[in-house]
mmCIF file of C-alpha atoms in Angstrom:
data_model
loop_
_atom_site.group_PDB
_atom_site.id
_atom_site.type_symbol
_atom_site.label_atom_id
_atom_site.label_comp_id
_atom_site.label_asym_id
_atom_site.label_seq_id
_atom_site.Cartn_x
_atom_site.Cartn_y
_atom_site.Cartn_z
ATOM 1 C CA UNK F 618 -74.611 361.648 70.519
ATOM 2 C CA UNK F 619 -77.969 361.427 69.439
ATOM 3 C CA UNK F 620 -80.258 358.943 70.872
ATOM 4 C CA UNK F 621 -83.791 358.400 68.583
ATOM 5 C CA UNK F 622 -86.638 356.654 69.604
ATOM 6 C CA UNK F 623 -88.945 355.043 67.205
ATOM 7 C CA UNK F 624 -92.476 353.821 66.462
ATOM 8 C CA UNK F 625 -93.775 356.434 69.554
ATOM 9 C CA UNK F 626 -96.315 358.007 67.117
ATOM 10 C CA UNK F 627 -97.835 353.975 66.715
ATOM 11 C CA UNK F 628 -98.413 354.080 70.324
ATOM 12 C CA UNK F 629 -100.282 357.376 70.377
ATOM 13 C CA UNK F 630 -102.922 355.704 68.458
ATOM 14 C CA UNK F 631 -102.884 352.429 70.364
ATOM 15 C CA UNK F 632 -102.387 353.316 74.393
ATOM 16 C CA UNK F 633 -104.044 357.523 74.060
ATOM 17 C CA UNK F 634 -101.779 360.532 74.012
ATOM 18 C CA UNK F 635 -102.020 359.979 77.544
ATOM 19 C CA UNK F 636 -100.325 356.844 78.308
ATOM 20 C CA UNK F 637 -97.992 357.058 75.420
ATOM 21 C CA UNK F 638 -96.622 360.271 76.246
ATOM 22 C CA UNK F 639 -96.243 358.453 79.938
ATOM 23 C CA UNK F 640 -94.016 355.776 78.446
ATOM 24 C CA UNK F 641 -92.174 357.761 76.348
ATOM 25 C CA UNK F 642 -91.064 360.247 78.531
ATOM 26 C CA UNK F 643 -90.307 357.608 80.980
ATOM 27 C CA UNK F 644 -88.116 355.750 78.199
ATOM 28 C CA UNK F 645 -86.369 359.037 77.787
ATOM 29 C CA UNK F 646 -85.784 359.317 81.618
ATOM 30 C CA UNK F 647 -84.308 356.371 81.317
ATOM 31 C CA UNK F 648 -81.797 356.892 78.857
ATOM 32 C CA UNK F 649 -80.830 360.001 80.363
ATOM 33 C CA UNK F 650 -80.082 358.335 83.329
ATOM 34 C CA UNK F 651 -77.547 356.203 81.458
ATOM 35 C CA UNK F 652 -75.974 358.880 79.972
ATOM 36 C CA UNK F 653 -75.411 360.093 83.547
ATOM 37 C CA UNK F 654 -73.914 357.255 84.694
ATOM 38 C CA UNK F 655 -71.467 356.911 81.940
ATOM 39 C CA UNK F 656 -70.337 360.553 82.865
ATOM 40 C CA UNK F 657 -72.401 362.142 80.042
ATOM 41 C CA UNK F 658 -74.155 365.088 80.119
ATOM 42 C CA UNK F 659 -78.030 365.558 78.341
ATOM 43 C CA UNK F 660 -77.515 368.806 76.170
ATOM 44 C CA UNK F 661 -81.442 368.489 75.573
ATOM 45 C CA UNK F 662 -84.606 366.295 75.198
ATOM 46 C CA UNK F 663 -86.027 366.128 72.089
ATOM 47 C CA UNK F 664 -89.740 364.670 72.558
ATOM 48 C CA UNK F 665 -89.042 361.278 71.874
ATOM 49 C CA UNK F 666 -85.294 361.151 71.982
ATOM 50 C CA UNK F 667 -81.964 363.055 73.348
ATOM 51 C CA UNK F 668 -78.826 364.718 72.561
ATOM 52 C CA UNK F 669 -75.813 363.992 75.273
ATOM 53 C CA UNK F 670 -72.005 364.827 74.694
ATOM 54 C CA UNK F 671 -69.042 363.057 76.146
ATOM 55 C CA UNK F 672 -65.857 364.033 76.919
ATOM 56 C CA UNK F 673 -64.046 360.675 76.027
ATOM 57 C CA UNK F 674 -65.738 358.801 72.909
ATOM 58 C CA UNK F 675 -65.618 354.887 74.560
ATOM 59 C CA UNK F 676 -67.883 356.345 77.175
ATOM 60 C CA UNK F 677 -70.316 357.352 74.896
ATOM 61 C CA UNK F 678 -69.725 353.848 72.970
ATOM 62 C CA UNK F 679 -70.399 351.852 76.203
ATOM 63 C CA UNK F 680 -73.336 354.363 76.994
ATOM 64 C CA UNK F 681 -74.644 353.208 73.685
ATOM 65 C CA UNK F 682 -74.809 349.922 74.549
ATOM 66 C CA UNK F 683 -75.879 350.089 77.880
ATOM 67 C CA UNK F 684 -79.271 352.271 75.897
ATOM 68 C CA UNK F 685 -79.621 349.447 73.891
ATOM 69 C CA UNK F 686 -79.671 346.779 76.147
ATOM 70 C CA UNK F 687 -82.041 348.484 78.488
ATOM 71 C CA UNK F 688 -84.529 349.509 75.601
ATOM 72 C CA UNK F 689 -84.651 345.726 74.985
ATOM 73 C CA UNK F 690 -85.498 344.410 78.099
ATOM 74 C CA UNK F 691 -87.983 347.353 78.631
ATOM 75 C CA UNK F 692 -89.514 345.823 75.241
ATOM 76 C CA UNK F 693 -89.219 341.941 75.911
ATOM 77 C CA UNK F 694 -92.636 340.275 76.693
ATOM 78 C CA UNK F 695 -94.178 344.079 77.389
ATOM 79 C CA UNK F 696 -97.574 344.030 77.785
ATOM 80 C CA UNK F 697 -97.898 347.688 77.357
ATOM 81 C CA UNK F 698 -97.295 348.451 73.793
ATOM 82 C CA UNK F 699 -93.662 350.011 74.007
ATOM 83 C CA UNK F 700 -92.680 346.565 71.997
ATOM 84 C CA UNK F 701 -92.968 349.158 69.185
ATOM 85 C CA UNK F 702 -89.935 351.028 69.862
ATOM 86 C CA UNK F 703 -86.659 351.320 68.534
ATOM 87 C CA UNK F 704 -83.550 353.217 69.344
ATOM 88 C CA UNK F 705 -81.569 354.547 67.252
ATOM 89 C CA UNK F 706 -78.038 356.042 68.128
ATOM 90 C CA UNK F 707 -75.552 358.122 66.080
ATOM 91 C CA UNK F 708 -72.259 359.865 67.638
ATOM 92 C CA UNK F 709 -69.946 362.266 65.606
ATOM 93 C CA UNK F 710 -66.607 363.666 67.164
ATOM 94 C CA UNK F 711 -65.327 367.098 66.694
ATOM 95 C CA UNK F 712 -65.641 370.828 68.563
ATOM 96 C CA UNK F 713 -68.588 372.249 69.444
ATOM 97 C CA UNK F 714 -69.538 375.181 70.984
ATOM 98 C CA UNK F 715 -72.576 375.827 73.202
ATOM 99 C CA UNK F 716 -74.835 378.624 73.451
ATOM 100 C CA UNK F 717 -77.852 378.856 76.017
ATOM 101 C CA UNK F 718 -77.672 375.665 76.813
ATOM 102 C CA UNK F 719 -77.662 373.981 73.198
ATOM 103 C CA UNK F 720 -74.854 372.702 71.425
ATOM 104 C CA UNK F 721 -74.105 373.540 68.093
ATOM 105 C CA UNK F 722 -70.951 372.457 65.128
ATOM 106 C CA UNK F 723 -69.976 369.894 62.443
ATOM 107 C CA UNK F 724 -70.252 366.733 64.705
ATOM 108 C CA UNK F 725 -73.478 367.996 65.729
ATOM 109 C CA UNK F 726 -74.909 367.914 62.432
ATOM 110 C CA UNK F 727 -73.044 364.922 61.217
ATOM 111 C CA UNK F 728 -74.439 363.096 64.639
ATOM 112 C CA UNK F 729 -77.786 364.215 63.790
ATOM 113 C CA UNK F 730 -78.095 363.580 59.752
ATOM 114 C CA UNK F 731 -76.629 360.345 60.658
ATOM 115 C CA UNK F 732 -79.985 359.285 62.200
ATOM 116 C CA UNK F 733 -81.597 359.401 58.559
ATOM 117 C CA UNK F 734 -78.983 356.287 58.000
ATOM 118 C CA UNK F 735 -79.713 354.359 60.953
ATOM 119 C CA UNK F 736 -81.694 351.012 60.893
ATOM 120 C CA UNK F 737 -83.473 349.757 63.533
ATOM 121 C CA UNK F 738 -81.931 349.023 67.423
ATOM 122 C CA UNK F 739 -78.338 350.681 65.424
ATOM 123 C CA UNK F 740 -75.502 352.151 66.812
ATOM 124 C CA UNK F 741 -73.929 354.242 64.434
ATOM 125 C CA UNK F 742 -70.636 356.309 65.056
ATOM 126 C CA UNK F 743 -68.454 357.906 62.344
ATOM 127 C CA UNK F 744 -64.711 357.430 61.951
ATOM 128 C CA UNK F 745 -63.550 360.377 63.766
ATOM 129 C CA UNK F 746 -64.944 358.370 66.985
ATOM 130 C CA UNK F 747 -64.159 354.569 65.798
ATOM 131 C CA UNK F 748 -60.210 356.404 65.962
ATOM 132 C CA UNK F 749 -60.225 357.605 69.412
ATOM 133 C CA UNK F 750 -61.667 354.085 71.416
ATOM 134 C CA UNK F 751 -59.140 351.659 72.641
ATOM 135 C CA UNK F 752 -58.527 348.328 70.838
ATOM 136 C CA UNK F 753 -61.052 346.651 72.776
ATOM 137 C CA UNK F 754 -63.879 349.294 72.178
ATOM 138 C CA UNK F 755 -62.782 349.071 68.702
ATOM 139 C CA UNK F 756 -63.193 345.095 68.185
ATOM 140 C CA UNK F 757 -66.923 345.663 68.632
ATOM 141 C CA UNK F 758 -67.508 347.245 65.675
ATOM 142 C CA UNK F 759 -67.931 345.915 62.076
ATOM 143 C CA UNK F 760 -66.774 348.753 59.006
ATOM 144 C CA UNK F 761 -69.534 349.943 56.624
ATOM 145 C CA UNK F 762 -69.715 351.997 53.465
ATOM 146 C CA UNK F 763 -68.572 355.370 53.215
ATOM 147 C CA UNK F 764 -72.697 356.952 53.512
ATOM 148 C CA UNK F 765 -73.524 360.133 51.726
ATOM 149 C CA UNK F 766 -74.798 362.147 54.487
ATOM 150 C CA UNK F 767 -77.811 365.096 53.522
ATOM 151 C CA UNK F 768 -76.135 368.602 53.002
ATOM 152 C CA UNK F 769 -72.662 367.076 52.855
ATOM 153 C CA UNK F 770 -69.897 366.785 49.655
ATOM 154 C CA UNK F 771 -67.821 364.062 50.895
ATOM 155 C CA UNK F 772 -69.010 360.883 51.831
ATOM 156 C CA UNK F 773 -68.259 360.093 55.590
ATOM 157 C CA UNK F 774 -67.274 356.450 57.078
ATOM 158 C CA UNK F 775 -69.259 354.808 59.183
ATOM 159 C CA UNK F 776 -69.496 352.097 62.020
ATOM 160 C CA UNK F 777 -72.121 349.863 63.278
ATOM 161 C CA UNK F 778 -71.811 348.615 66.932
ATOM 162 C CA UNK F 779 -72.101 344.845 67.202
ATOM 163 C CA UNK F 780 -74.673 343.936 69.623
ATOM 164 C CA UNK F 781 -74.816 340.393 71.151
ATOM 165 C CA UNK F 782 -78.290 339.353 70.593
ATOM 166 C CA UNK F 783 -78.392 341.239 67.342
ATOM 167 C CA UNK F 784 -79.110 338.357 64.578
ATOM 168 C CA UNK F 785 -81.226 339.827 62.743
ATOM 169 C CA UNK F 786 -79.767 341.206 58.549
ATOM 170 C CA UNK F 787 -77.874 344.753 59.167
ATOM 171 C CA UNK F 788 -80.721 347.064 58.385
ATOM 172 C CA UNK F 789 -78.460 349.948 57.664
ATOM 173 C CA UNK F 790 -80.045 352.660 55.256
ATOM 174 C CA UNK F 791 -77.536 353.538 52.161
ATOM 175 C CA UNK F 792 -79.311 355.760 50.701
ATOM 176 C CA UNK F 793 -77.925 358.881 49.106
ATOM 177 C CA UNK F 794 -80.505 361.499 50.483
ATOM 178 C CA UNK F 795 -81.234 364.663 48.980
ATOM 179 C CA UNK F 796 -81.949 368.076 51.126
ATOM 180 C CA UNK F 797 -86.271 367.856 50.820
ATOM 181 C CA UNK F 798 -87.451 369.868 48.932
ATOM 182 C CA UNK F 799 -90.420 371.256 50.607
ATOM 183 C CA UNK F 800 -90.124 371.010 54.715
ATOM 184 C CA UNK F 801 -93.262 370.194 57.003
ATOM 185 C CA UNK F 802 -94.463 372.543 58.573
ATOM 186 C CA UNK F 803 -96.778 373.501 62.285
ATOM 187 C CA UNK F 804 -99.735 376.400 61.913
ATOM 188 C CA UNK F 805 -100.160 378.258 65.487
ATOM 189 C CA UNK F 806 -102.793 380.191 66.469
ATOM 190 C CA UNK F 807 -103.842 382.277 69.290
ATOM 191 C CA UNK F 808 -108.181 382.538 69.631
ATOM 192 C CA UNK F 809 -109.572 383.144 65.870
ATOM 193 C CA UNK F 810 -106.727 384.382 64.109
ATOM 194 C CA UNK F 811 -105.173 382.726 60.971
ATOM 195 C CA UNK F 812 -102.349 382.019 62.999
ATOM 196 C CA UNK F 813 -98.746 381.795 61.453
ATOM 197 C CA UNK F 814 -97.233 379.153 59.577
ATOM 198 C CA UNK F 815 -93.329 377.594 60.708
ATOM 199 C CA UNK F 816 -91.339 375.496 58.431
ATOM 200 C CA UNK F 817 -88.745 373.096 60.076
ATOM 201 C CA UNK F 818 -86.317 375.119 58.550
ATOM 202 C CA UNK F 819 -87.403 377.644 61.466
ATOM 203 C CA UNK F 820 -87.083 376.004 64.464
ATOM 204 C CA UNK F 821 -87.039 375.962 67.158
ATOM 205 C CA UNK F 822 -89.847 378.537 67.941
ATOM 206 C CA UNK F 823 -89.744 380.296 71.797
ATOM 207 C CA UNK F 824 -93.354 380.526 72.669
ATOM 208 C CA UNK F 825 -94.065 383.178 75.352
ATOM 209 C CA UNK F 826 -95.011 386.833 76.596
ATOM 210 C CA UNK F 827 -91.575 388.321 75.903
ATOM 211 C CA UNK F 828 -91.840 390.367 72.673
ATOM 212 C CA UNK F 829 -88.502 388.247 71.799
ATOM 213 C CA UNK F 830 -90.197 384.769 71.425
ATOM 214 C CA UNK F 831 -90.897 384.264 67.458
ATOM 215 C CA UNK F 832 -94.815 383.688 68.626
ATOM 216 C CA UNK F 833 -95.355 386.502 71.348
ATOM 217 C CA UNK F 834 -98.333 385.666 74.000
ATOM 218 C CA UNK F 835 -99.426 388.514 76.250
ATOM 219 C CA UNK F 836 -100.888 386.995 78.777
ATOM 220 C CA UNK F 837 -100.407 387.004 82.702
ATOM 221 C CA UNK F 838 -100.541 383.421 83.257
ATOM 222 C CA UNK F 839 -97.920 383.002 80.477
ATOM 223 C CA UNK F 840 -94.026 383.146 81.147
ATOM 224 C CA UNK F 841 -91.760 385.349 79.242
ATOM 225 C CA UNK F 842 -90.071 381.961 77.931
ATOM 226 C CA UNK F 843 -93.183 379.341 78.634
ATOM 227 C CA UNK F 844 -92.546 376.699 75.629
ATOM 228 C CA UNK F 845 -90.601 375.941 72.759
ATOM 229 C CA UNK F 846 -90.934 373.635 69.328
ATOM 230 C CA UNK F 847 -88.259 372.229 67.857
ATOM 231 C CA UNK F 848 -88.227 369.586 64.448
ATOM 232 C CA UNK F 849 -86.493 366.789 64.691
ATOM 233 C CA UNK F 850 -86.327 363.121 62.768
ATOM 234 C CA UNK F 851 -89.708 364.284 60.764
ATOM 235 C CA UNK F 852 -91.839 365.328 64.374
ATOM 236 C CA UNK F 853 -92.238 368.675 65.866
ATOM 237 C CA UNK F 854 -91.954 368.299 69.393
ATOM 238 C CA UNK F 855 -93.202 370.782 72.489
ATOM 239 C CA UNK F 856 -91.285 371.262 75.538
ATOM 240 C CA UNK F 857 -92.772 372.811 78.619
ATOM 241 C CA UNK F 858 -90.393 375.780 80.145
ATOM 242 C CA UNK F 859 -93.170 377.531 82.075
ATOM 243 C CA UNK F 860 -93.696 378.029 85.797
ATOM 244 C CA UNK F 861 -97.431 376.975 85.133
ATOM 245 C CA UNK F 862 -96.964 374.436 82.774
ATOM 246 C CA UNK F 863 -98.563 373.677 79.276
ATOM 247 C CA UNK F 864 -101.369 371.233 78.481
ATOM 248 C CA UNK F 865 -101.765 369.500 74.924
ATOM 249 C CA UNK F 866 -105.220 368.270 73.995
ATOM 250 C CA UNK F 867 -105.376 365.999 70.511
ATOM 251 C CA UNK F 868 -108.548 366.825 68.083
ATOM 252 C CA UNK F 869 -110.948 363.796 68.639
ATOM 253 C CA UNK F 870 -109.590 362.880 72.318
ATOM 254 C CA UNK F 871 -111.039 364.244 75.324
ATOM 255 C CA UNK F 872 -107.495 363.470 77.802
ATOM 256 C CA UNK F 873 -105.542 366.174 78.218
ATOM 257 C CA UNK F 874 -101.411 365.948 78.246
ATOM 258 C CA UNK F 875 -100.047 367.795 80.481
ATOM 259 C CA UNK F 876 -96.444 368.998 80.473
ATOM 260 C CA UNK F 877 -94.755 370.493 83.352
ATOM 261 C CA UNK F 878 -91.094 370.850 82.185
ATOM 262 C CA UNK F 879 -91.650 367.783 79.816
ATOM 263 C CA UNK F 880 -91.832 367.443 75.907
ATOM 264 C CA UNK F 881 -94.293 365.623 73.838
ATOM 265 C CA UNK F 882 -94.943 364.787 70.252
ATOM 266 C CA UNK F 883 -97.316 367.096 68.329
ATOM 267 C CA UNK F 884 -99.416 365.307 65.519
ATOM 268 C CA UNK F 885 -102.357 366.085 63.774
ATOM 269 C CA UNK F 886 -104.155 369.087 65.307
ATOM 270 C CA UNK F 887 -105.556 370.238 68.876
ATOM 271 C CA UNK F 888 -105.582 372.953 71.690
ATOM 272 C CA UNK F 889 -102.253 373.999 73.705
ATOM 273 C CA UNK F 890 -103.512 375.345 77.012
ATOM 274 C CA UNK F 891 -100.796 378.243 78.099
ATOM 275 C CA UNK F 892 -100.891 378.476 81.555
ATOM 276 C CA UNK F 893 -103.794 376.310 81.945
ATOM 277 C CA UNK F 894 -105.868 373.633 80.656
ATOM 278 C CA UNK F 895 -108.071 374.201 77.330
ATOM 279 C CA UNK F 896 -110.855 373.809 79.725
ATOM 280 C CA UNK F 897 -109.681 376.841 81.353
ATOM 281 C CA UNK F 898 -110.728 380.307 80.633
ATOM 282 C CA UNK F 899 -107.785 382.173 82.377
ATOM 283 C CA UNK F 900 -105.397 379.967 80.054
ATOM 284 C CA UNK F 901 -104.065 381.042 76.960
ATOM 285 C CA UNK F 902 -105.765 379.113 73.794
ATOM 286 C CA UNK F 903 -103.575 378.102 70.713
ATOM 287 C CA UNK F 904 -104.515 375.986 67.990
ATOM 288 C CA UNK F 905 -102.101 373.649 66.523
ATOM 289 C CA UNK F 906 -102.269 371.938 63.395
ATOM 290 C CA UNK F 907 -98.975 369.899 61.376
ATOM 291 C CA UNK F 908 -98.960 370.628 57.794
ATOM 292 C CA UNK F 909 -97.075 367.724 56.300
ATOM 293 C CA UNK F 910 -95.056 367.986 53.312
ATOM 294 C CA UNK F 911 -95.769 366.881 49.615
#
């Protein structure tokens, strides 16, 4: 399962990186504490969203909802500008096999390209899962067209969980997308240097003082494995992994985000403090900057 949230890069201009990283990484919290609950296990964050398997497919379906239905009351009559968001949620079933911690095969990719598909507040799970629920489960779902997912032949079948308070026209995106043909991209680097370009294609990119990390750091205050970026639904995304934590700072805002085994949304340009604040001397510097695609 992939869970998406939506509309977090509006609130980065409207609340500060600050506060919207704050109620984003809350939102997330939240979700991953439904996933719990519905015996679920979070493979990873993902900034401003989540991966989770299940080991029977109506708990992920009921999971779903429950996501759904909290989102919306977190949203209803908010004063704090998270009426923005949407969630969007695709599940694929099949085998997967997991390495370091990540999870990789077919339903993972079909789970994730699914999300390109997905309209807004959607629940989208492909056949292979709509099979495997019991008759009840099953009842809450309405068929759709066979979608023509990105990097795939065949066409794969869909279904869209039927919420209770969802009146609103199916939203639903069937569009027959194409592999892009240039990918965004994120420059890094370290003090004056021209840094080094990394596609999407690339990710995710370790970040650290071990000569292993695809962007090697030698500095004391950094950890062999302090951060990593990974691309996903058109955002890079940085996730602290560090024992002394990494600090974001936007071009043209003064507050400072500070990650301590969190993840935040990378836009535009600014200072990653290794270690350390910018502010700090002892910290090591990078320059970020998103080159988006044409």
């Amino acid at each position: 399962m992939f869970a998406d949230l939506r509309g977090s890069t509006g609130l980065y201009g409207s609340l500060g990186n600050t506060q919207a990283a704050e109620v984003v990484t809350r939102t997330v919290g939240l979700l991953s504490q439904v996933v719990a609950k519905h015996d679920g296990a979070v493979v990873k964050t993902l900034g401003d969203g989540l991966m989770a398997v299940f080991a029977k497919p109506w708990r992920a379906v009921n999971a779903a909802y429950e996501m759904q239905e909290s989102l919306r009351r977190i949203v209803t009559g908010s004063p704090s500008g998270a009426t923005a968001l949407c969630l969007y949620i695709t599940a694929a079933h099949g085998e997967i096999v997991e390495v370091d911690g990540d999870c990789f095969g077919d339903a993972v990719n079909v789970a994730a390209r699914l999300l390109d598909h997905a309209g807004d507040n959607e629940v989208l799970i492909t056949e292979s899962v709509y099979e495997r629920l019991r008759a009840d489960d099953r009842r809450r779902f309405k068929s759709l067209e066979k979608l023509h997912l990105r990097g795939r032949v065949e066409p794969c079948r869909v279904y869209r969980l039927e919420l209770d308070h969802d009146d609103a026209a199916p939203s639903t995106l069937f569009t027959d997308f194409a592999d892009p043909p240039v990918s965004e991209g994120i420059r890094l680097a370290l003090g004056k240097t021209p840094g080094t370009v990394f596609g999407s294609h690339s990710m995710p990119v370790l970040i650290g003082r071990s000569p292993e990390c695809a962007f090697c750091v030698d500095n004391s205050r950094v950890s062999r494995s302090h951060a990593r970026i990974e691309w996903h639904s058109g955002h890079f995304h940085l996730t602290d992994q560090s024992s002394n934590g990494t600090f974001v700072r936007f071009t043209g805002n003064p507050e400072t985000v500070v990650l301590r085994r969190a993840t935040c949304t990378l836009h535009g340009s600014g200072l990653i403090g290794l270690g350390g604040a910018p502010a700090d001397p002892r910290s090591a510097l990078l320059h970020f900057e998103i080159i988006a695609s044409h």
